Short mmCIF file of C-alpha atoms in Angstrom, two decimals:
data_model
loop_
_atom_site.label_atom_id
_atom_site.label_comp_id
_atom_site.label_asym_id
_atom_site.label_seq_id
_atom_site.Cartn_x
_atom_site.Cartn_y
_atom_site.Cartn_z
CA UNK K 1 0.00 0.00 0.00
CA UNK K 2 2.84 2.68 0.83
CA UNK K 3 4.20 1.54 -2.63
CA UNK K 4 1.23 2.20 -4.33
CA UNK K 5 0.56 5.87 -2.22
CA UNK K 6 4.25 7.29 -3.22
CA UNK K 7 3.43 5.88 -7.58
CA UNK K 8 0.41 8.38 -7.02
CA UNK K 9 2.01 11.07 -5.24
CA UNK K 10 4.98 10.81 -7.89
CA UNK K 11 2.56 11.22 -10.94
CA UNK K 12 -0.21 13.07 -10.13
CA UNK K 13 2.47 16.31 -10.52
CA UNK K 14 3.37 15.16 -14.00
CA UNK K 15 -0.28 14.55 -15.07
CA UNK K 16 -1.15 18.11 -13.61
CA UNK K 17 1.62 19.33 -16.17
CA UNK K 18 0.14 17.45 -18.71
CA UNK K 19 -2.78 18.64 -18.29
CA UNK K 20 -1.94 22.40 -18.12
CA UNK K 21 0.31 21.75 -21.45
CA UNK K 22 -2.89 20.31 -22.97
CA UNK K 23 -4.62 23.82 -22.36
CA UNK K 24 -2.06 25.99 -23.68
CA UNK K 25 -3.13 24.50 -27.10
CA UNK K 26 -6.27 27.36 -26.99
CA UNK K 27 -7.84 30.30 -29.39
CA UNK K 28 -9.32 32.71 -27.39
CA UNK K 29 -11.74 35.14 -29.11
CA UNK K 30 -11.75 39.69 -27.89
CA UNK K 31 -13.72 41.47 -27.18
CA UNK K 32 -12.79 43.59 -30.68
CA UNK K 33 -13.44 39.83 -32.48
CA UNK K 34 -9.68 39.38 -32.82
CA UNK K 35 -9.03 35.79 -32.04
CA UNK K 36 -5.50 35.45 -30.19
CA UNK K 37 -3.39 32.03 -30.21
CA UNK K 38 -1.79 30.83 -26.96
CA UNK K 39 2.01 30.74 -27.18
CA UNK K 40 1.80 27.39 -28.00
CA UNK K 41 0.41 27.56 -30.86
CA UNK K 42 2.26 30.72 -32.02
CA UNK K 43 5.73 28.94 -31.35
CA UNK K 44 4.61 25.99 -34.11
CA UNK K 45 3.06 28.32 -36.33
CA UNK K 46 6.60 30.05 -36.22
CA UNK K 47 8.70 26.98 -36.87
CA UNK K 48 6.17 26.08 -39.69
CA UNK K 49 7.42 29.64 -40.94
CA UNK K 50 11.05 29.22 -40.52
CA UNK K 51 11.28 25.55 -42.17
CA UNK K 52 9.35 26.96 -45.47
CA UNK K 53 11.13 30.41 -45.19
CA UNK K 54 13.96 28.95 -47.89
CA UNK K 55 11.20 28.40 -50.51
CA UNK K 56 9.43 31.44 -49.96
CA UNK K 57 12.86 33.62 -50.36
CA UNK K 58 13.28 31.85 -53.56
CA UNK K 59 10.02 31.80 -55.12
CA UNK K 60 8.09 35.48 -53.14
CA UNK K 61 11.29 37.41 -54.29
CA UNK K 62 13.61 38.62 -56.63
CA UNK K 63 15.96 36.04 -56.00
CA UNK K 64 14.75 33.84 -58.98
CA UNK K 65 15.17 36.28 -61.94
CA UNK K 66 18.57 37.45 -60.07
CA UNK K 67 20.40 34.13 -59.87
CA UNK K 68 19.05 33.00 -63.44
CA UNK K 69 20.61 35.56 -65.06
CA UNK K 70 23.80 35.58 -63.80
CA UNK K 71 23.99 31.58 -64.70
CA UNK K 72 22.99 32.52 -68.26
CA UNK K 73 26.01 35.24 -67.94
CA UNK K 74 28.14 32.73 -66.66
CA UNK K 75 27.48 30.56 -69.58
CA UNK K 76 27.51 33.18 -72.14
CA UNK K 77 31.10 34.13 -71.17
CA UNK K 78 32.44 30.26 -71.37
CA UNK K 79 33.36 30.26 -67.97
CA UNK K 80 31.52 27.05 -66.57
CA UNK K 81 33.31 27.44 -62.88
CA UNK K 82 34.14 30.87 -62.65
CA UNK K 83 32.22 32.44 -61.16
CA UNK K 84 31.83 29.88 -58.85
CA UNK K 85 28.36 28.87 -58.03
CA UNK K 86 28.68 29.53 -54.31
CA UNK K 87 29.23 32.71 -55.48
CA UNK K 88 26.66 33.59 -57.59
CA UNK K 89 24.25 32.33 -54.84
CA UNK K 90 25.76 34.54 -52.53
CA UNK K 91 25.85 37.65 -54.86
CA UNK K 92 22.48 37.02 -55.90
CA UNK K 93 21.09 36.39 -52.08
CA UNK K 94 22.94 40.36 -51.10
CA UNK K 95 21.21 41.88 -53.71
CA UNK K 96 17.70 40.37 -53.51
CA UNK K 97 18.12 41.56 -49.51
CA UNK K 98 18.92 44.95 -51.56
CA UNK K 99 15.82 45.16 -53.36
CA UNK K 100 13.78 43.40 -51.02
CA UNK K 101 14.66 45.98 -48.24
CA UNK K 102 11.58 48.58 -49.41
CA UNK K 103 9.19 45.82 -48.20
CA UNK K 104 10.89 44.02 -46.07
CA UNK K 105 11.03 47.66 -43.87
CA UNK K 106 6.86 47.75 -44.73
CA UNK K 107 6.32 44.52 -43.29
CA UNK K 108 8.67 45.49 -40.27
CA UNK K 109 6.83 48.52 -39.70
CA UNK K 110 3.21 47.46 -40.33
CA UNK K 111 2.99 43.95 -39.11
CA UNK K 112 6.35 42.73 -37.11
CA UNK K 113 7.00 45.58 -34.65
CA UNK K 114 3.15 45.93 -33.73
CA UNK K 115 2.90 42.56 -33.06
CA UNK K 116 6.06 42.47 -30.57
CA UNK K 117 4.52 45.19 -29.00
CA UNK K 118 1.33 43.47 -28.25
CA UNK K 119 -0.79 46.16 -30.30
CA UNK K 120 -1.90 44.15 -32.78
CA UNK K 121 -2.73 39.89 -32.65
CA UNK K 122 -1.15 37.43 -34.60
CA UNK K 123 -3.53 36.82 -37.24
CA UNK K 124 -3.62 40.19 -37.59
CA UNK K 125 -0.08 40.89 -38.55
CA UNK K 126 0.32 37.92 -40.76
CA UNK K 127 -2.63 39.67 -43.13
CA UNK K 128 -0.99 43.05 -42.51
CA UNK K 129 2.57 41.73 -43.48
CA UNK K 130 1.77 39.56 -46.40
CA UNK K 131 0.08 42.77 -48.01
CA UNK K 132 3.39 44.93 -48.72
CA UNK K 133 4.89 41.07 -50.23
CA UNK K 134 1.74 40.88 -52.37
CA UNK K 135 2.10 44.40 -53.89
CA UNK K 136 5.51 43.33 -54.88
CA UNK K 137 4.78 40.25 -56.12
CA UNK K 138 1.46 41.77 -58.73
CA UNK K 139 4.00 44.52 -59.63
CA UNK K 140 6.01 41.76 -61.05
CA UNK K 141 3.37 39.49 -62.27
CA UNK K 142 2.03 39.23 -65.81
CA UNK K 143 -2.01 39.13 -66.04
CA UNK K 144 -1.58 36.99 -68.68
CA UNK K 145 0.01 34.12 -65.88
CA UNK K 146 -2.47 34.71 -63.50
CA UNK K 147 -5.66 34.41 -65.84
CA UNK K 148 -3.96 31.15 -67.11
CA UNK K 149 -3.59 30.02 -63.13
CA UNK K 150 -7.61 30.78 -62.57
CA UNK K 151 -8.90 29.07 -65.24
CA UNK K 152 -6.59 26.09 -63.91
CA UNK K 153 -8.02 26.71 -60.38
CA UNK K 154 -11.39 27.13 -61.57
CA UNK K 155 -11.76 30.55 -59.60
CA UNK K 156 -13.65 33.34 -61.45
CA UNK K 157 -12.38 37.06 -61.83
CA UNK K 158 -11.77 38.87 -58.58
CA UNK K 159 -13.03 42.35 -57.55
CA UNK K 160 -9.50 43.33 -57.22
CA UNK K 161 -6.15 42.54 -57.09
CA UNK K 162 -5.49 42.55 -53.60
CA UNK K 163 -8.12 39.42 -53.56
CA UNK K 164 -6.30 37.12 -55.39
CA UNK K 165 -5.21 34.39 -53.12
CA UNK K 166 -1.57 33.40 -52.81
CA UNK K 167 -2.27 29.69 -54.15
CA UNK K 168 -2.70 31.76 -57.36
CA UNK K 169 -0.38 35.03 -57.24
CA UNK K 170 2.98 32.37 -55.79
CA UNK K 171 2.84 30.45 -59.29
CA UNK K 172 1.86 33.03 -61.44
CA UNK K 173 4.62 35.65 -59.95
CA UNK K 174 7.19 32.74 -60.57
CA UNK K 175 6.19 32.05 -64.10
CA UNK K 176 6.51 35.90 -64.92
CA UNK K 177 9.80 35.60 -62.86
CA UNK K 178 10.98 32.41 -65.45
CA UNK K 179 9.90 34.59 -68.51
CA UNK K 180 11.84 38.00 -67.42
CA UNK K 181 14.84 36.12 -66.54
CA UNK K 182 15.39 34.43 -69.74
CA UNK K 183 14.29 37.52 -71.47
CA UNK K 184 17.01 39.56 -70.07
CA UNK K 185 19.57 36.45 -70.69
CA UNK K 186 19.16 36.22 -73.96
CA UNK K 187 19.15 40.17 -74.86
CA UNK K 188 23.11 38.86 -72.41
CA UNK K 189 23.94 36.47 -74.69
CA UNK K 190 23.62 38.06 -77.72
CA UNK K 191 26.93 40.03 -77.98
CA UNK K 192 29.04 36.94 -76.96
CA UNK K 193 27.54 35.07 -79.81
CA UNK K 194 28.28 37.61 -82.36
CA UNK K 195 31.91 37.12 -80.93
CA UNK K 196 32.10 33.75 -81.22
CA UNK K 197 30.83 33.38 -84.27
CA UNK K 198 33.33 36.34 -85.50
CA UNK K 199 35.79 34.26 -84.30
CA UNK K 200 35.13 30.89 -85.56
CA UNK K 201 35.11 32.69 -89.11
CA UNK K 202 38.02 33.36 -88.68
CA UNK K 203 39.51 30.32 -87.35
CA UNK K 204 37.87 28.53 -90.49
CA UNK K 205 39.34 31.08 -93.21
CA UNK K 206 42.86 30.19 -91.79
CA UNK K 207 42.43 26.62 -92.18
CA UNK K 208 42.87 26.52 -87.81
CA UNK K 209 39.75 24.15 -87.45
CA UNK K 210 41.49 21.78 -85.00
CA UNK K 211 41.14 24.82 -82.89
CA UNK K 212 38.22 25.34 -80.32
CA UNK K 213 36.90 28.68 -81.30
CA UNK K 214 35.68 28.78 -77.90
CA UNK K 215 39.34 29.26 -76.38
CA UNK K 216 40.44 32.03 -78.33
CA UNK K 217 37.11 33.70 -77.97
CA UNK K 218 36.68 33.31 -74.50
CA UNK K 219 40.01 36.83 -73.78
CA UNK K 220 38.05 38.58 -76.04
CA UNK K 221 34.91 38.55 -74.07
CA UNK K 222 36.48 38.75 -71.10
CA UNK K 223 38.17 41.79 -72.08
CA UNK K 224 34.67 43.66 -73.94
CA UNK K 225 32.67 42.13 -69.99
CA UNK K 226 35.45 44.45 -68.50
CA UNK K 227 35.76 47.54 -70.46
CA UNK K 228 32.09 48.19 -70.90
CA UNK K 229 31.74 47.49 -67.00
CA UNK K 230 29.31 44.66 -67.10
CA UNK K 231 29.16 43.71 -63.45
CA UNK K 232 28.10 47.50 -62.69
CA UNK K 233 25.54 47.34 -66.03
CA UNK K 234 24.32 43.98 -64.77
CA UNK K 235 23.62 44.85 -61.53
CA UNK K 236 22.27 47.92 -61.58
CA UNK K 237 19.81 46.84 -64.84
CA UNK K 238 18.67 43.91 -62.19
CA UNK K 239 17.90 45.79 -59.25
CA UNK K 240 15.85 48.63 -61.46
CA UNK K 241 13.96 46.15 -63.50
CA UNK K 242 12.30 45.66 -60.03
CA UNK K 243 10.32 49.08 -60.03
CA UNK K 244 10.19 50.34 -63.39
#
């Protein structure tokens, strides 16, 4: 009997904490008709965030049409290594932070900061700071790609932009994203291929054909990439195309 009166002392704390773990899973409803999450649920709605935040910073940003372009660069100058691809990544994750900054400061100010402050709730914010990402996003966005995505999804038109649910705007923005990107790499490769071909002429009116045109081409656009500036050109032409 003493055996069996310590096993109940022992877990009747632990099914107590049970218990009150069990209740912080709650959605409590204001007075203003706000609902607000317990901390529990916040903390795995966060995580949720965090392990799909890679996918949304390659597909909700600029950091598609920025890294596709300079691998079509990197092939249009011949150099398959060089740049290395680490650092293309890297180049093209700095300046997507650079163009991304305008809204990433919105959401900051309109949804993040009120929400650490306790002004605002958490469902709240997450409407408030997916509207500055949305604007972006139907800035970019062809209304070509997102009729085609309705009549895949069935939806009719919408009042207005801002209705258009993400399930639509994410593949649509990323098509128009695809299109832009090879657009602007093929207006890049166009002065390379004029040099190869110059040079493969000429190659093949000196009887050198068991020479790669390729190699001897490959200092020559090296050298026209550096005197005409083309990182600067590059660069600067990919961060404006962003708010023309």
């Amino acid at each position: 009997m003493k055996r069996f009166f310590w096993l109940v002392l022992l877990f009747l704390p632990a099914s107590g904490m049970a218990a009150e773990a069990f209740e912080a899973f709650s959605v409590k409803t204001q007075a203003s008709g706000d609902q607000v999450y317990s901390v529990s649920i916040q903390t795995l709605a966060l995580m949720t965030v965090l392990s799909l935040l890679p996918a949304a910073l390659m597909m909700m940003t600029s950091f598609t049409r920025i890294i596709i372009v300079l691998s079509i660069l990197r092939q249009a100058l011949g150099l398959m290594q060089t740049p290395s691809s680490q650092t293309l990544i890297g180049l093209a994750l700095f300046l997507t932070f650079f163009v991304m900054a305008p809204v990433f400061n919105q959401i900051n100010t309109s949804a993040l900061q009120p929400y650490l402050n306790d002004s605002i709730s958490f469902q709240t914010a997450t409407e408030k700071g997916g509207e500055p990402l949305r604007e972006f996003m139907l800035g970019q966005t062809r209304e070509s790609d997102i009729s085609m995505f309705m009549k895949i999804s069935g939806d009719k038109d919408y009042v207005s932009k801002k209705d258009i649910p993400f399930t639509i705007l994410v593949p649509a923005f990323v098509t128009s994203e695809l299109k832009t990107a090879f657009q602007i790499g093929f207006l890049l490769f166009i002065p390379f291929l004029i040099i190869d071909l110059v040079i493969a002429s000429v190659l093949m009116s000196m009887g050198m054909v068991m020479l790669s045109p390729m190699i001897v081409s490959l200092p020559f656009k090296i050298m026209l990439f550096v005197l005409v500036d083309g990182w600067t050109l590059i660069m600067g032409t990919l961060a404006s195309s962003f708010y023309v």
